[in-house]
Amino acid sequence: MKVTTDKINSNLIKEVEEVSGQKVSACFQCAKCTGGCPVVWAMDVYPHQILRYAQLGLADELLNSKTLWICASCQTCDSRCPREVDIPKVIEALRLVLLRARGGNYLHPNNLPARVLENAPQQGLVSAFRKYAR
Amino acid sequence: MSVKPEGFEPLIVAFCCNWCSYAGADLAGTSRMAYPTNVRIIRVPCSSRVNPSFIIRAFQRGADAVLVAGCHPGDCHYHSGNFFTRRRFTVLKQMLEYMGIEPERFQVRWISGSEGAKFASVMNNITAEVKSLGPNRKLRDAR
Amino acid sequence: MRYSYYPGCTLKTKAKVFEDTTLQTARALGLEFAEVEEWQCCGALYPLNTEEVFPLLSPVRSLAQARAAGCTKLVTLCAGCYNVFRRTNRTMRSDAEVRGKINGYLEEDYRGQVDVVHYLEILKNDVGFAELAEKVSRRLEGRKIAPYYGCLLLKPRNEMDFDDVENPTIFEDFLRALGANVVEYPYRTECCGSYLSMANEEVAATAVGRILTSAFKNGAEALVVACPLCKYNLEEYQKGFREAAGSPAAGIPVLYFTELLAEALDVREQDGQ
Amino acid sequence: MKRIGVFLCWCGSNIAATVDIEETMAAARKMPGVVYVDHNKYTCSEIGQAMIREAIAAHRLDRVVIGSCSPRMHENTFRKTVEAAGLNPFYLEIANIREQCSWVHKDKLTATEKAISLIRTAVAKAARSEPLFSTEMSIERRALVIGGGIAGIQAALDIADAGFEVDLVEKEPSIGGRMAQLDKTFPTLDCSACILTPKMVDVAQHGNINLITYSEVEKVEGFVGNFTVTIRNRARSVDMEKCTGCGDCYAKCPSKVDSEFEMGLAKRRAIYTPFPQAVPNKPAIDRANCRYFTSGKCKVCQKVCPAGAIDYEQQDQLVEKKYGAIVVATGFDTHKLDNYGEYAYGKHPDVITSLEFERLVNASGPTGGKILRPSNGQPPKNVAFIQCVGSRDKAKGNPYCAKICCMYTAKHAILLSEKVPGANAFVFYIDVRTPGKDYEEFYNRAYEECGATYIRGNVSKVFPDGDKLVVRSVDALSGALVELVVDMVVLATSVDARADARELAQKLSITTNAYNFFNEAHPKLRPVETQTAGVFLAGACQGPKDIPDTVAQASAAAVKVVSLLNKESLLSNPTVAEVDIKLCSGDMSCLAVCPYGAIAEKFIEERHGREIRKRRVAEVNTALCQGCGACTVACRPGAINLKGFTNEQILAEVDAICL
Ligand SMILES: Cc1cc2nc3c(=O)[nH]c(=O)nc-3n(C[C@H](O)[C@H](O)[C@H](O)COP(=O)(O)OP(=O)(O)OC[C@H]3O[C@@H](n4cnc5c(N)ncnc54)[C@H](O)[C@@H]3O)c2cc1C
Ligand SMILES: Cc1cc2nc3c(=O)[nH]c(=O)nc-3n(C[C@H](O)[C@H](O)[C@H](O)COP(=O)(O)OP(=O)(O)OC[C@H]3O[C@@H](n4cnc5c(N)ncnc54)[C@H](O)[C@@H]3O)c2cc1C
Ligand code: SF4
Ligand code: SF4
Ligand code: SF4
Ligand code: SF4
Ligand code: SF4
Ligand code: SF4
Ligand code: SF4
Ligand code: SF4
């Protein structure tokens, strides 16, 4: 991982800010978001680091991170963020950037275990497909 | 369409508040920052002292542009004077534009006592802008 | 009082019991729930980006219908629907640009006139918990019940305005009105993993495990929820944790709050389950 | 016709090299009203000034125009010059032909042309100048200090030591403020009481200080030098003359309530002194909690009081007093934690605020200085300190930094290590801010010598687990998730303005910022003055502050007060607004824009035929007017004018420029 002026000046931040409607630069790295995230232990890049990487234009590290697919949009983090950053919106924007750039979907109905398809409530399936597919 | 006479030298009246912009002009002076001679300054205690009627009068008497300069919002020596200035002159500007006065001819600028260079550059710019517009004929008294 | 009622997909299918007990109890309490006629799926998620407005069409259509039907309140049950409706309505009230787009498309003039409420809010504000307590015929005396709020009822903090995000009390007050013993435990507002259970079961399972362990430790004999997805997750991943925590082998029931309400009001009809 | 003299200055070659003095003089001679023109190499020199004085006498000049450097340079010098020659000092006008002409222009031809124009403009203005006079105002040579914390105490002592009488008004039964609640103080760790109580006693014993406790300011009228203030002495129910401070009453009072001073960690009685070293050490009855006042039965205190000092019939009293200057020193409140449910404050007894912690470590506090867990009275082993609670949080707290909490948290960590051997402090922070003399060193000591572990992460949640507390965060530096199991959590709560600050600001005609801290007149250069002349600020009421800053500001405010009260009288600024009541329509548009509250309405009686009618007009208080001129523009009928910068003068300047 290396920070360069080119990366910091790249378009990624602008694109993420536009799609998410959030000000990435507002984050002052207090990490309160990460401390309360219920699934943080499964993430490779923590929520506060997502914001930091975005501030530094570390596009590859962001777009390859598992975190984008782990965040449950539970909104615990943004409900506590002192700088009014809606973190799941930033994560969602990255997810969209990625799905658009790479095409294809993260989740396909065929990949779901039959047990899940059978038992899970509609609401869960609809949510998942809206999150993971384009 | 205004006609541009050769060698036209505009006359510009500038109202400067005593605490910031007038001091900025003085600093431009002590720092020997050259700017054109077209500007004449009238010293007022605060930009909020500038009555719109002074500006109209200047245009009527043949000024080619008028500048009102005061302290930056929040820095006013009298605390809130320049807020009134800002509000008043947005209205006046619209009115002048409605009467056909080009926006470049009436400008409001915030120049602090330490902004000698800004003062000089504002003078350079406004002079250049008005030069290219040509003389003010819209409001000038028929005399 | 008459309310427009938006059931949502899940209450018509996998969470039938949620709908049944809702309608039974509402009737018993003299509340009239008139189902929105041509409702469609609300989309399950409120869009988290600035570009998508079309997912809002469906909820707005239902809201506009509620208004046309002369109702000032639209009631939802599922926490997911509630979250989508509440936020959509807020957007329609405050965001002129989105409002313009949606109304243009729907040929409506909906500006957020209808209030989106949750059944719990009706019980608290319109019926009143004190009054509710008086109507209870079978108090849930001695039952140790742990309320589980999850996320969507409460968050985002500045948009939902349902209860204090960090220290909500509405579920507890409700349970006390029914005469139950409320189990306090710190994980009642921690996320259950939500839709992660579709794609990433391991993560969801761990999230659920923490909630259950905390509830077990504090003596819970049942959990009560307001969301079919919470219920699914809490039930689906119980086994492993029960064993790990050395808890009773039999599953802990996860109930919709309306099931308890129906029981306490003694109006539960046989629903074939 | 006016007789105007014009004097041109060369300023050596500074002016003369660029402006053709001869030509300018020739042009000046032709200007209307000009009867005499002269020039000088250095006008500000004694020779130059003498020349002007002589010319005034010789040519009977009644207006003087000097073409020289900026008026910001020598206006005062030259005013004195013309005054010495017997003219009104405001008969002088200066044309700035140096800073705004010779120094910024190179071409001699156009520079001379401009200089002539500038002289003509000044001549036009001078022709319309009128004599202006300052008025002399008497000064009430006494000061009022509002608030008896360390700020008010220091200001009162300094003013009193300078020989002026001071009234110190404090709303509580005792002075002392927050500092009285603290244990040891950073950065030196000297005991707060040891340095504060002697000062409190000094206040009580100082011949020039009149201590008015249990009282509040009700109304403020007047202006600098002459304020009239109404003070409400709340009924104390104890006769201060008779009471000896023996304490028998509160030993026997049956009604117990949470002690505000102890932050609710201990009880006090309904008749009470807030703390043992209170000044004055005489109790007051808190009527809301007294059995006699709430139910009509009790009167125990009256029965036991050996001095017969209890007086249930006492009423609030309004006292009107006059002052020349006022110091506001009402201090701060700590932030309410209603929005911070994630920290479990109020849900678990072992989660406490920093001010509660101060009481726990304080030797005269509820635990006698032992740090004990409120839940079980046992000393804690692991303590988490959370910084920035309610600060730097624009979503649900104060967006600003509270300035003192990084330092007092370091102090708390140090005190913990001293008082509970073997205990561990964990400090969660966003940034550690320690700008100040010996401050960084103090913070270094907390982690280097006293073993505190600093973790860079804003705590997200605290929750109980059995009889312990779990603190969830992350160490942002290492990227490690943090889940600490601790015995106690201390929240470094933010600093808020007093709840009644805005109300008090209104009474004093001063302003507050968005968070209700009082505004200083200039953030850098007039930090203790307010926009209202004669009203000064000291301490945390102006913004979060520690004790050193508070005391420095209090002494500075005292100096300002003393230099004001030291004057025999005040000279008013003569360039003030003036209302022509004939033109005034009484719509009071002027009043709305005046930043100094210098305009008031007045009713005049006018004869209309036989009838006498009352009419509203505006009146300018020349003591308050600062001469900004905003009102003149707000006035539609043109009834209000600014002396020294009249409409006529400015229009004449415009005309002269545009000739
Ligand atoms: C937990 C904590 C620890 C601290 N530790 C330190 C430390 O170690 N070192 C340090 O330098 N600083 C410390 N401080 C900061 C210190 O407390 C303040 O700097 C100081 O108290 C400010 O003094 P003050 O006189 O401005 O305000 P206050 O102490 O608040 O005094 C104001 C006084 O005015 C009175 N008052 C309020 N309103 C009115 C009214 N309307 N009319 C009449 N009277 C009124 C109040 O009753 C009070 O007596 C600490 C603060 C806290 C919260
Ligand atoms: C890069 C930089 C940026 C800054 N920016 C800001 C800012 O944006 N805002 C802000 O508030 N502050 C700023 N400051 C701080 C500000 O400069 C100081 O607060 C301020 O200058 C201190 O004033 P002073 O009078 O105490 O000291 P000084 O300005 O140092 O004045 C001391 C004077 O005493 C004279 N002197 C020294 N020794 C003797 C002697 N033995 N006998 C006689 N005379 C002597 C010196 O020649 C000097 O004239 C900045 C400082 C720096 C370095
Ligand atoms: S809580 Fe907000 S400010 Fe703090 S690190 Fe997370 S996004 Fe940044
Ligand atoms: S929204 Fe995502 S990142 Fe934020 S707390 Fe929930 S799971 Fe974690
Ligand atoms: S009066 Fe001003 S311009 Fe003239 S010599 Fe003195 S400093 Fe120079
Ligand atoms: S008993 Fe009487 S004299 Fe003693 S402190 Fe109380 S009021 Fe004062
Ligand atoms: S009368 Fe009031 S103050 Fe006095 S002892 Fe009784 S309760 Fe206490
Ligand atoms: S002083 Fe330190 S703890 Fe207090 S608000 Fe500022 S940064 Fe936070
Ligand atoms: S604005 Fe003018 S007319 Fe109106 S009250 Fe003031 S002075 Fe009189
Ligand atoms: S000149 Fe300024 S200060 Fe004086 S009365 Fe007018 S507005 Fe007020």
Short mmCIF file of N, CA and C in Angstrom, two decimals, chain B residues 11 13 15 18-19 22-23 25-26 28-30 32-37 39-46 48-54 57-58 61-63 77-80 84 88 143, chain D residues 14 70-72 75 96 99-100 103-106 110-111 114 117-118 511 520-521 531 592-593 595-596 626-630 632-634 641-642 645-647 650-651 653-655 657-658:
data_model
loop_
_atom_site.label_atom_id
_atom_site.label_comp_id
_atom_site.label_asym_id
_atom_site.label_seq_id
_atom_site.Cartn_x
_atom_site.Cartn_y
_atom_site.Cartn_z
N LEU B 11 -13.07 56.80 -14.66
CA LEU B 11 -13.02 57.42 -13.35
C LEU B 11 -13.75 56.50 -12.37
N VAL B 13 -14.85 55.70 -8.42
CA VAL B 13 -15.00 56.20 -7.04
C VAL B 13 -15.03 55.00 -6.11
N PHE B 15 -15.45 53.76 -2.15
CA PHE B 15 -15.75 54.05 -0.74
C PHE B 15 -15.03 52.99 0.09
N ASN B 18 -12.70 52.88 7.05
CA ASN B 18 -11.48 53.37 7.67
C ASN B 18 -10.59 52.25 8.22
N TRP B 19 -11.23 51.18 8.75
CA TRP B 19 -10.48 50.21 9.55
C TRP B 19 -9.83 49.13 8.72
N TYR B 22 -9.42 51.02 3.80
CA TYR B 22 -8.59 52.21 3.70
C TYR B 22 -7.18 51.87 4.19
N ALA B 23 -7.12 51.07 5.25
CA ALA B 23 -5.82 50.63 5.76
C ALA B 23 -5.14 49.73 4.74
N ALA B 25 -5.45 50.00 1.53
CA ALA B 25 -4.94 50.91 0.50
C ALA B 25 -3.64 51.54 0.99
N ASP B 26 -3.60 51.92 2.25
CA ASP B 26 -2.37 52.50 2.80
C ASP B 26 -1.23 51.50 2.74
N ALA B 28 -0.90 49.04 0.62
CA ALA B 28 -0.45 48.95 -0.77
C ALA B 28 0.54 50.09 -1.02
N GLY B 29 0.24 51.25 -0.42
CA GLY B 29 1.13 52.40 -0.57
C GLY B 29 2.48 52.19 0.09
N THR B 30 2.46 51.82 1.37
CA THR B 30 3.75 51.65 2.06
C THR B 30 4.54 50.52 1.41
N ARG B 32 4.56 50.05 -1.79
CA ARG B 32 4.84 50.56 -3.14
C ARG B 32 4.30 49.64 -4.23
N MET B 33 3.05 49.20 -4.07
CA MET B 33 2.45 48.34 -5.09
C MET B 33 1.71 49.20 -6.09
N ALA B 34 2.25 49.28 -7.28
CA ALA B 34 1.67 50.20 -8.26
C ALA B 34 0.31 49.74 -8.76
N TYR B 35 -0.59 50.69 -8.94
CA TYR B 35 -1.86 50.41 -9.62
C TYR B 35 -2.26 51.68 -10.36
N PRO B 36 -3.22 51.60 -11.27
CA PRO B 36 -3.55 52.76 -12.09
C PRO B 36 -4.10 53.93 -11.27
N THR B 37 -4.02 55.12 -11.82
CA THR B 37 -4.43 56.32 -11.07
C THR B 37 -5.93 56.57 -11.13
N VAL B 39 -8.45 55.45 -9.68
CA VAL B 39 -9.31 55.32 -8.50
C VAL B 39 -9.19 56.51 -7.55
N ARG B 40 -10.31 56.99 -7.03
CA ARG B 40 -10.32 58.04 -6.00
C ARG B 40 -11.07 57.49 -4.79
N ILE B 41 -10.41 57.56 -3.66
CA ILE B 41 -11.01 56.96 -2.46
C ILE B 41 -11.73 57.99 -1.60
N ILE B 42 -12.91 57.62 -1.13
CA ILE B 42 -13.60 58.42 -0.13
C ILE B 42 -13.60 57.60 1.16
N ARG B 43 -13.08 58.19 2.22
CA ARG B 43 -12.97 57.45 3.48
C ARG B 43 -14.28 57.53 4.26
N VAL B 44 -14.78 56.39 4.68
CA VAL B 44 -15.99 56.34 5.51
C VAL B 44 -15.67 55.49 6.74
N PRO B 45 -16.38 55.69 7.85
CA PRO B 45 -16.04 54.92 9.04
C PRO B 45 -16.27 53.42 8.81
N CYS B 46 -17.33 53.10 8.08
CA CYS B 46 -17.71 51.70 7.94
C CYS B 46 -18.42 51.57 6.61
N SER B 48 -20.99 50.23 6.09
CA SER B 48 -22.43 50.41 6.30
C SER B 48 -22.82 51.89 6.29
N ARG B 49 -21.85 52.79 6.24
CA ARG B 49 -22.15 54.21 6.16
C ARG B 49 -22.51 54.60 4.72
N VAL B 50 -22.21 53.75 3.76
CA VAL B 50 -22.37 54.11 2.36
C VAL B 50 -23.83 54.01 1.95
N ASN B 51 -24.40 55.15 1.70
CA ASN B 51 -25.80 55.20 1.30
C ASN B 51 -25.89 54.92 -0.20
N PRO B 52 -26.83 54.07 -0.62
CA PRO B 52 -26.97 53.82 -2.05
C PRO B 52 -27.07 55.12 -2.85
N SER B 53 -27.61 56.16 -2.23
CA SER B 53 -27.76 57.41 -2.98
C SER B 53 -26.40 58.00 -3.34
N PHE B 54 -25.36 57.71 -2.53
CA PHE B 54 -24.02 58.20 -2.87
C PHE B 54 -23.56 57.56 -4.19
N ARG B 57 -25.44 58.95 -7.11
CA ARG B 57 -24.93 60.29 -7.40
C ARG B 57 -23.62 60.20 -8.19
N ALA B 58 -22.74 59.29 -7.79
CA ALA B 58 -21.48 59.15 -8.49
C ALA B 58 -21.71 58.80 -9.96
N ARG B 61 -22.98 61.78 -11.84
CA ARG B 61 -21.97 62.81 -12.11
C ARG B 61 -20.89 62.31 -13.07
N GLY B 62 -21.02 61.08 -13.49
CA GLY B 62 -20.11 60.65 -14.54
C GLY B 62 -19.06 59.63 -14.13
N ALA B 63 -19.14 59.11 -12.92
CA ALA B 63 -18.19 58.06 -12.56
C ALA B 63 -18.44 56.87 -13.47
N HIS B 77 -15.15 46.17 12.21
CA HIS B 77 -14.79 46.90 13.41
C HIS B 77 -16.03 47.17 14.26
N TYR B 78 -17.15 47.35 13.58
CA TYR B 78 -18.40 47.62 14.30
C TYR B 78 -19.25 46.36 14.36
N HIS B 79 -18.58 45.19 14.27
CA HIS B 79 -19.25 43.91 14.45
C HIS B 79 -20.11 43.48 13.29
N SER B 80 -21.20 44.22 13.02
CA SER B 80 -22.16 43.67 12.06
C SER B 80 -22.38 44.58 10.87
N PHE B 84 -24.96 44.42 6.91
CA PHE B 84 -25.96 45.32 6.31
C PHE B 84 -25.51 45.72 4.91
N ARG B 88 -27.73 45.25 1.65
CA ARG B 88 -28.16 46.42 0.92
C ARG B 88 -27.68 46.40 -0.52
N ARG B 143 -25.42 66.95 -19.04
CA ARG B 143 -24.88 68.26 -18.64
C ARG B 143 -24.01 68.85 -19.71
N ASN D 14 9.51 61.86 -1.06
CA ASN D 14 8.47 60.82 -1.11
C ASN D 14 7.26 61.25 -1.92
N SER D 70 -1.15 59.49 4.91
CA SER D 70 -2.48 59.02 5.28
C SER D 70 -2.96 59.67 6.59
N PRO D 71 -4.25 59.97 6.67
CA PRO D 71 -4.77 60.51 7.94
C PRO D 71 -4.59 59.52 9.09
N ARG D 72 -4.45 58.24 8.74
CA ARG D 72 -4.23 57.25 9.80
C ARG D 72 -2.87 57.47 10.45
N GLU D 75 -3.33 62.39 11.51
CA GLU D 75 -4.54 63.17 11.71
C GLU D 75 -4.57 63.80 13.10
N ASN D 96 -4.84 62.35 1.16
CA ASN D 96 -3.80 61.33 1.24
C ASN D 96 -3.06 61.26 -0.10
N GLU D 99 0.47 57.69 0.52
CA GLU D 99 0.14 56.26 0.41
C GLU D 99 -0.77 55.97 -0.78
N GLN D 100 -1.71 56.90 -1.05
CA GLN D 100 -2.68 56.58 -2.09
C GLN D 100 -2.41 57.35 -3.37
N TRP D 103 3.12 57.09 -3.79
CA TRP D 103 3.78 55.81 -3.58
C TRP D 103 3.27 54.69 -4.49
N VAL D 104 2.12 54.89 -5.10
CA VAL D 104 1.58 53.80 -5.92
C VAL D 104 1.50 54.16 -7.40
N HIS D 105 1.86 55.39 -7.71
CA HIS D 105 1.82 55.77 -9.13
C HIS D 105 3.21 56.21 -9.57
N LYS D 106 3.54 55.96 -10.83
CA LYS D 106 4.89 56.30 -11.31
C LYS D 106 4.90 57.52 -12.22
N THR D 110 0.00 61.92 -14.50
CA THR D 110 -1.28 61.45 -13.98
C THR D 110 -1.31 61.49 -12.46
N ALA D 111 -0.15 61.28 -11.84
CA ALA D 111 -0.12 61.34 -10.38
C ALA D 111 -0.46 62.76 -9.91
N LYS D 114 -4.09 63.31 -10.24
CA LYS D 114 -4.85 62.67 -9.17
C LYS D 114 -4.68 63.44 -7.86
N SER D 117 -6.95 66.24 -7.76
CA SER D 117 -8.32 65.77 -7.52
C SER D 117 -8.53 65.46 -6.03
N LEU D 118 -7.53 64.85 -5.41
CA LEU D 118 -7.66 64.50 -3.99
C LEU D 118 -7.73 65.77 -3.14
N THR D 511 -23.43 40.17 23.13
CA THR D 511 -23.87 39.09 22.24
C THR D 511 -23.21 37.78 22.64
N GLU D 520 -16.45 38.30 22.75
CA GLU D 520 -15.50 39.37 23.01
C GLU D 520 -15.57 40.37 21.85
N ALA D 521 -15.01 41.59 22.06
CA ALA D 521 -15.12 42.62 21.03
C ALA D 521 -14.26 42.30 19.82
N GLN D 531 -18.68 44.18 23.06
CA GLN D 531 -19.06 45.22 22.14
C GLN D 531 -19.72 46.37 22.88
N ALA D 592 -33.08 49.31 14.68
CA ALA D 592 -32.90 47.89 14.36
C ALA D 592 -31.49 47.60 13.86
N VAL D 593 -30.81 48.57 13.24
CA VAL D 593 -29.50 48.25 12.69
C VAL D 593 -28.34 48.62 13.61
N PRO D 595 -25.57 48.46 15.99
CA PRO D 595 -24.95 47.33 16.67
C PRO D 595 -24.70 47.60 18.16
N TYR D 596 -24.87 48.83 18.59
CA TYR D 596 -24.51 49.15 19.97
C TYR D 596 -25.70 49.53 20.84
N GLN D 626 -20.91 54.55 18.44
CA GLN D 626 -19.51 54.42 18.06
C GLN D 626 -19.23 55.06 16.71
N GLY D 627 -20.28 55.62 16.10
CA GLY D 627 -20.05 56.36 14.86
C GLY D 627 -19.87 55.52 13.62
N CYS D 628 -20.55 54.39 13.53
CA CYS D 628 -20.38 53.55 12.34
C CYS D 628 -21.17 54.10 11.16
N GLY D 629 -22.31 54.70 11.46
CA GLY D 629 -23.11 55.29 10.39
C GLY D 629 -24.15 54.37 9.77
N ALA D 630 -24.26 53.15 10.28
CA ALA D 630 -25.23 52.21 9.69
C ALA D 630 -26.65 52.78 9.74
N THR D 632 -27.65 55.80 9.49
CA THR D 632 -27.94 56.87 8.54
C THR D 632 -28.48 56.30 7.24
N VAL D 633 -28.03 55.10 6.91
CA VAL D 633 -28.47 54.51 5.66
C VAL D 633 -29.83 53.85 5.82
N ALA D 634 -30.09 53.36 7.03
CA ALA D 634 -31.37 52.71 7.28
C ALA D 634 -32.51 53.74 7.28
N ASN D 641 -28.03 61.68 10.69
CA ASN D 641 -26.80 62.00 9.97
C ASN D 641 -25.62 61.69 10.86
N LEU D 642 -24.45 61.55 10.27
CA LEU D 642 -23.28 61.21 11.06
C LEU D 642 -22.32 62.39 11.06
N PHE D 645 -18.90 62.88 9.04
CA PHE D 645 -19.08 62.19 7.76
C PHE D 645 -20.53 62.40 7.32
N THR D 646 -20.93 63.66 7.21
CA THR D 646 -22.34 63.92 6.91
C THR D 646 -22.65 63.59 5.46
N ASN D 647 -23.93 63.42 5.19
CA ASN D 647 -24.36 63.16 3.81
C ASN D 647 -23.86 64.27 2.89
N ILE D 650 -20.12 63.91 2.17
CA ILE D 650 -19.76 62.80 1.27
C ILE D 650 -20.22 63.09 -0.15
N LEU D 651 -21.43 63.67 -0.27
CA LEU D 651 -21.91 64.00 -1.62
C LEU D 651 -21.00 65.07 -2.25
N GLU D 653 -17.87 65.36 -1.70
CA GLU D 653 -16.66 64.64 -2.12
C GLU D 653 -16.89 63.95 -3.45
N VAL D 654 -18.06 63.29 -3.58
CA VAL D 654 -18.39 62.61 -4.84
C VAL D 654 -18.37 63.62 -5.98
N ASP D 655 -19.02 64.74 -5.76
CA ASP D 655 -19.10 65.75 -6.81
C ASP D 655 -17.70 66.25 -7.18
N ILE D 657 -14.88 64.73 -6.91
CA ILE D 657 -14.12 63.71 -7.66
C ILE D 657 -14.58 63.68 -9.11
N CYS D 658 -15.89 63.80 -9.31
CA CYS D 658 -16.45 63.60 -10.64
C CYS D 658 -16.45 64.87 -11.49
#
